[in-house]
């Protein structure tokens, strides 16, 4: 495991119900989350949607960051497809076991059961 990923503090929401972010349209993340070139994440594009979620989960500095950009239902749908450090996945799945259970079910079923962006 990368030492930075293991030592970095990660933010977790109090509950998934707080996650009320957008499910459609385009999203531009603030510089403290996505410091690369100006990029608009098209939530209709599955790869862009997942990339935005990965960046927000890895780089959020506050719960408000998570609540603003993540959506609880969409998170559950894409969870098993996200590329995240093990320490982050473990922390989220410890707080929200339904993510792990859904990921196992979705993986066994061959993927997501509903399209991304439906919220």
PDB file of N, CA and C in Angstrom, residues 38-90:
ATOM      1  N   UNK A  38      -8.966  22.533 -15.283  1.00  0.00           N
ATOM      2  CA  UNK A  38     -10.423  22.718 -15.153  1.00  0.00           C
ATOM      3  C   UNK A  38     -11.124  21.596 -15.916  1.00  0.00           C
ATOM      4  N   UNK A  39     -11.970  20.857 -15.237  1.00  0.00           N
ATOM      5  CA  UNK A  39     -12.619  19.704 -15.844  1.00  0.00           C
ATOM      6  C   UNK A  39     -14.065  19.628 -15.374  1.00  0.00           C
ATOM      7  N   UNK A  40     -14.964  19.468 -16.313  1.00  0.00           N
ATOM      8  CA  UNK A  40     -16.376  19.297 -15.983  1.00  0.00           C
ATOM      9  C   UNK A  40     -16.702  17.813 -16.090  1.00  0.00           C
ATOM     10  N   UNK A  41     -17.163  17.232 -14.998  1.00  0.00           N
ATOM     11  CA  UNK A  41     -17.546  15.822 -14.968  1.00  0.00           C
ATOM     12  C   UNK A  41     -18.979  15.701 -15.455  1.00  0.00           C
ATOM     13  N   UNK A  42     -19.161  15.015 -16.572  1.00  0.00           N
ATOM     14  CA  UNK A  42     -20.488  14.776 -17.130  1.00  0.00           C
ATOM     15  C   UNK A  42     -21.061  13.545 -16.437  1.00  0.00           C
ATOM     16  N   UNK A  43     -22.079  13.740 -15.619  1.00  0.00           N
ATOM     17  CA  UNK A  43     -22.626  12.635 -14.840  1.00  0.00           C
ATOM     18  C   UNK A  43     -23.363  11.608 -15.682  1.00  0.00           C
ATOM     19  N   UNK A  44     -23.631  11.930 -16.940  1.00  0.00           N
ATOM     20  CA  UNK A  44     -24.234  10.953 -17.845  1.00  0.00           C
ATOM     21  C   UNK A  44     -23.183   9.985 -18.388  1.00  0.00           C
ATOM     22  N   UNK A  45     -21.919  10.347 -18.278  1.00  0.00           N
ATOM     23  CA  UNK A  45     -20.815   9.511 -18.740  1.00  0.00           C
ATOM     24  C   UNK A  45     -20.354   8.635 -17.578  1.00  0.00           C
ATOM     25  N   UNK A  46     -20.513   7.324 -17.706  1.00  0.00           N
ATOM     26  CA  UNK A  46     -20.234   6.405 -16.603  1.00  0.00           C
ATOM     27  C   UNK A  46     -18.805   6.525 -16.082  1.00  0.00           C
ATOM     28  N   UNK A  47     -17.830   6.596 -16.976  1.00  0.00           N
ATOM     29  CA  UNK A  47     -16.434   6.705 -16.548  1.00  0.00           C
ATOM     30  C   UNK A  47     -16.180   8.025 -15.822  1.00  0.00           C
ATOM     31  N   UNK A  48     -16.745   9.106 -16.338  1.00  0.00           N
ATOM     32  CA  UNK A  48     -16.598  10.404 -15.693  1.00  0.00           C
ATOM     33  C   UNK A  48     -17.264  10.442 -14.331  1.00  0.00           C
ATOM     34  N   UNK A  49     -18.420   9.797 -14.242  1.00  0.00           N
ATOM     35  CA  UNK A  49     -19.156   9.711 -12.981  1.00  0.00           C
ATOM     36  C   UNK A  49     -18.314   9.001 -11.923  1.00  0.00           C
ATOM     37  N   UNK A  50     -17.760   7.847 -12.297  1.00  0.00           N
ATOM     38  CA  UNK A  50     -16.932   7.086 -11.343  1.00  0.00           C
ATOM     39  C   UNK A  50     -15.682   7.868 -10.952  1.00  0.00           C
ATOM     40  N   UNK A  51     -15.042   8.500 -11.925  1.00  0.00           N
ATOM     41  CA  UNK A  51     -13.833   9.270 -11.639  1.00  0.00           C
ATOM     42  C   UNK A  51     -14.125  10.402 -10.657  1.00  0.00           C
ATOM     43  N   UNK A  52     -15.240  11.089 -10.849  1.00  0.00           N
ATOM     44  CA  UNK A  52     -15.610  12.155  -9.919  1.00  0.00           C
ATOM     45  C   UNK A  52     -15.808  11.600  -8.511  1.00  0.00           C
ATOM     46  N   UNK A  53     -16.506  10.487  -8.384  1.00  0.00           N
ATOM     47  CA  UNK A  53     -16.737   9.888  -7.072  1.00  0.00           C
ATOM     48  C   UNK A  53     -15.423   9.477  -6.422  1.00  0.00           C
ATOM     49  N   UNK A  54     -14.519   8.887  -7.187  1.00  0.00           N
ATOM     50  CA  UNK A  54     -13.214   8.498  -6.649  1.00  0.00           C
ATOM     51  C   UNK A  54     -12.465   9.720  -6.124  1.00  0.00           C
ATOM     52  N   UNK A  55     -12.455  10.779  -6.895  1.00  0.00           N
ATOM     53  CA  UNK A  55     -11.741  12.002  -6.478  1.00  0.00           C
ATOM     54  C   UNK A  55     -12.367  12.608  -5.227  1.00  0.00           C
ATOM     55  N   UNK A  56     -13.677  12.685  -5.193  1.00  0.00           N
ATOM     56  CA  UNK A  56     -14.337  13.274  -4.030  1.00  0.00           C
ATOM     57  C   UNK A  56     -14.065  12.435  -2.786  1.00  0.00           C
ATOM     58  N   UNK A  57     -14.194  11.140  -2.871  1.00  0.00           N
ATOM     59  CA  UNK A  57     -13.973  10.276  -1.707  1.00  0.00           C
ATOM     60  C   UNK A  57     -12.531  10.368  -1.227  1.00  0.00           C
ATOM     61  N   UNK A  58     -11.585  10.409  -2.152  1.00  0.00           N
ATOM     62  CA  UNK A  58     -10.169  10.469  -1.764  1.00  0.00           C
ATOM     63  C   UNK A  58      -9.740  11.839  -1.268  1.00  0.00           C
ATOM     64  N   UNK A  59     -10.313  12.915  -1.811  1.00  0.00           N
ATOM     65  CA  UNK A  59      -9.774  14.244  -1.545  1.00  0.00           C
ATOM     66  C   UNK A  59     -10.673  15.172  -0.733  1.00  0.00           C
ATOM     67  N   UNK A  60     -11.882  14.772  -0.403  1.00  0.00           N
ATOM     68  CA  UNK A  60     -12.769  15.634   0.384  1.00  0.00           C
ATOM     69  C   UNK A  60     -12.086  16.015   1.692  1.00  0.00           C
ATOM     70  N   UNK A  61     -12.249  17.274   2.071  1.00  0.00           N
ATOM     71  CA  UNK A  61     -11.662  17.752   3.317  1.00  0.00           C
ATOM     72  C   UNK A  61     -12.694  17.895   4.424  1.00  0.00           C
ATOM     73  N   UNK A  62     -13.961  17.951   4.042  1.00  0.00           N
ATOM     74  CA  UNK A  62     -15.031  18.100   5.023  1.00  0.00           C
ATOM     75  C   UNK A  62     -16.209  17.205   4.643  1.00  0.00           C
ATOM     76  N   UNK A  63     -17.088  16.990   5.596  1.00  0.00           N
ATOM     77  CA  UNK A  63     -18.324  16.252   5.304  1.00  0.00           C
ATOM     78  C   UNK A  63     -19.178  17.001   4.306  1.00  0.00           C
ATOM     79  N   UNK A  64     -19.112  18.319   4.355  1.00  0.00           N
ATOM     80  CA  UNK A  64     -19.872  19.113   3.390  1.00  0.00           C
ATOM     81  C   UNK A  64     -19.438  18.809   1.964  1.00  0.00           C
ATOM     82  N   UNK A  65     -18.133  18.574   1.757  1.00  0.00           N
ATOM     83  CA  UNK A  65     -17.654  18.180   0.425  1.00  0.00           C
ATOM     84  C   UNK A  65     -18.355  16.904  -0.031  1.00  0.00           C
ATOM     85  N   UNK A  66     -18.413  15.917   0.851  1.00  0.00           N
ATOM     86  CA  UNK A  66     -19.053  14.646   0.511  1.00  0.00           C
ATOM     87  C   UNK A  66     -20.539  14.850   0.247  1.00  0.00           C
ATOM     88  N   UNK A  67     -21.200  15.597   1.126  1.00  0.00           N
ATOM     89  CA  UNK A  67     -22.645  15.804   1.015  1.00  0.00           C
ATOM     90  C   UNK A  67     -23.021  16.565  -0.249  1.00  0.00           C
ATOM     91  N   UNK A  68     -22.150  17.460  -0.690  1.00  0.00           N
ATOM     92  CA  UNK A  68     -22.419  18.289  -1.856  1.00  0.00           C
ATOM     93  C   UNK A  68     -22.259  17.536  -3.167  1.00  0.00           C
ATOM     94  N   UNK A  69     -21.294  16.618  -3.240  1.00  0.00           N
ATOM     95  CA  UNK A  69     -20.955  16.005  -4.531  1.00  0.00           C
ATOM     96  C   UNK A  69     -21.323  14.531  -4.664  1.00  0.00           C
ATOM     97  N   UNK A  70     -21.602  13.846  -3.565  1.00  0.00           N
ATOM     98  CA  UNK A  70     -21.969  12.430  -3.643  1.00  0.00           C
ATOM     99  C   UNK A  70     -23.458  12.258  -3.392  1.00  0.00           C
ATOM    100  N   UNK A  71     -24.032  11.265  -4.026  1.00  0.00           N
ATOM    101  CA  UNK A  71     -25.439  10.928  -3.854  1.00  0.00           C
ATOM    102  C   UNK A  71     -25.501   9.508  -3.296  1.00  0.00           C
ATOM    103  N   UNK A  72     -26.239   9.302  -2.223  1.00  0.00           N
ATOM    104  CA  UNK A  72     -26.263   8.014  -1.520  1.00  0.00           C
ATOM    105  C   UNK A  72     -26.650   6.851  -2.428  1.00  0.00           C
ATOM    106  N   UNK A  73     -27.701   7.012  -3.177  1.00  0.00           N
ATOM    107  CA  UNK A  73     -28.160   5.908  -4.036  1.00  0.00           C
ATOM    108  C   UNK A  73     -27.143   5.613  -5.139  1.00  0.00           C
ATOM    109  N   UNK A  74     -26.635   6.668  -5.763  1.00  0.00           N
ATOM    110  CA  UNK A  74     -25.647   6.479  -6.825  1.00  0.00           C
ATOM    111  C   UNK A  74     -24.365   5.867  -6.283  1.00  0.00           C
ATOM    112  N   UNK A  75     -23.965   6.282  -5.086  1.00  0.00           N
ATOM    113  CA  UNK A  75     -22.759   5.717  -4.477  1.00  0.00           C
ATOM    114  C   UNK A  75     -22.901   4.214  -4.310  1.00  0.00           C
ATOM    115  N   UNK A  76     -24.036   3.803  -3.825  1.00  0.00           N
ATOM    116  CA  UNK A  76     -24.258   2.369  -3.635  1.00  0.00           C
ATOM    117  C   UNK A  76     -24.205   1.619  -4.970  1.00  0.00           C
ATOM    118  N   UNK A  77     -24.704   2.237  -6.023  1.00  0.00           N
ATOM    119  CA  UNK A  77     -24.717   1.595  -7.335  1.00  0.00           C
ATOM    120  C   UNK A  77     -23.321   1.442  -7.926  1.00  0.00           C
ATOM    121  N   UNK A  78     -22.444   2.409  -7.692  1.00  0.00           N
ATOM    122  CA  UNK A  78     -21.110   2.365  -8.321  1.00  0.00           C
ATOM    123  C   UNK A  78     -20.013   1.874  -7.384  1.00  0.00           C
ATOM    124  N   UNK A  79     -20.320   1.644  -6.128  1.00  0.00           N
ATOM    125  CA  UNK A  79     -19.302   1.348  -5.121  1.00  0.00           C
ATOM    126  C   UNK A  79     -18.330   0.254  -5.559  1.00  0.00           C
ATOM    127  N   UNK A  80     -18.827  -0.852  -6.041  1.00  0.00           N
ATOM    128  CA  UNK A  80     -17.949  -1.979  -6.386  1.00  0.00           C
ATOM    129  C   UNK A  80     -17.060  -1.672  -7.582  1.00  0.00           C
ATOM    130  N   UNK A  81     -17.350  -0.623  -8.340  1.00  0.00           N
ATOM    131  CA  UNK A  81     -16.561  -0.256  -9.513  1.00  0.00           C
ATOM    132  C   UNK A  81     -15.534   0.835  -9.236  1.00  0.00           C
ATOM    133  N   UNK A  82     -15.536   1.393  -8.028  1.00  0.00           N
ATOM    134  CA  UNK A  82     -14.614   2.484  -7.720  1.00  0.00           C
ATOM    135  C   UNK A  82     -13.221   1.963  -7.401  1.00  0.00           C
ATOM    136  N   UNK A  83     -12.220   2.689  -7.894  1.00  0.00           N
ATOM    137  CA  UNK A  83     -10.827   2.365  -7.631  1.00  0.00           C
ATOM    138  C   UNK A  83     -10.362   3.283  -6.498  1.00  0.00           C
ATOM    139  N   UNK A  84     -10.284   2.718  -5.297  1.00  0.00           N
ATOM    140  CA  UNK A  84      -9.941   3.480  -4.099  1.00  0.00           C
ATOM    141  C   UNK A  84      -8.871   2.743  -3.306  1.00  0.00           C
ATOM    142  N   UNK A  85      -8.062   3.490  -2.528  1.00  0.00           N
ATOM    143  CA  UNK A  85      -7.111   2.824  -1.649  1.00  0.00           C
ATOM    144  C   UNK A  85      -7.845   1.876  -0.691  1.00  0.00           C
ATOM    145  N   UNK A  86      -7.220   0.780  -0.356  1.00  0.00           N
ATOM    146  CA  UNK A  86      -7.840  -0.218   0.515  1.00  0.00           C
ATOM    147  C   UNK A  86      -8.265   0.397   1.844  1.00  0.00           C
ATOM    148  N   UNK A  87      -7.455   1.271   2.394  1.00  0.00           N
ATOM    149  CA  UNK A  87      -7.786   1.883   3.680  1.00  0.00           C
ATOM    150  C   UNK A  87      -9.084   2.694   3.583  1.00  0.00           C
ATOM    151  N   UNK A  88      -9.331   3.324   2.442  1.00  0.00           N
ATOM    152  CA  UNK A  88     -10.554   4.100   2.245  1.00  0.00           C
ATOM    153  C   UNK A  88     -11.749   3.167   2.109  1.00  0.00           C
ATOM    154  N   UNK A  89     -11.612   2.153   1.260  1.00  0.00           N
ATOM    155  CA  UNK A  89     -12.718   1.185   1.085  1.00  0.00           C
ATOM    156  C   UNK A  89     -13.079   0.540   2.418  1.00  0.00           C
ATOM    157  N   UNK A  90     -12.068   0.154   3.173  1.00  0.00           N
ATOM    158  CA  UNK A  90     -12.299  -0.492   4.461  1.00  0.00           C
ATOM    159  C   UNK A  90     -13.028   0.435   5.421  1.00  0.00           C
TER     160      UNK A  90
END
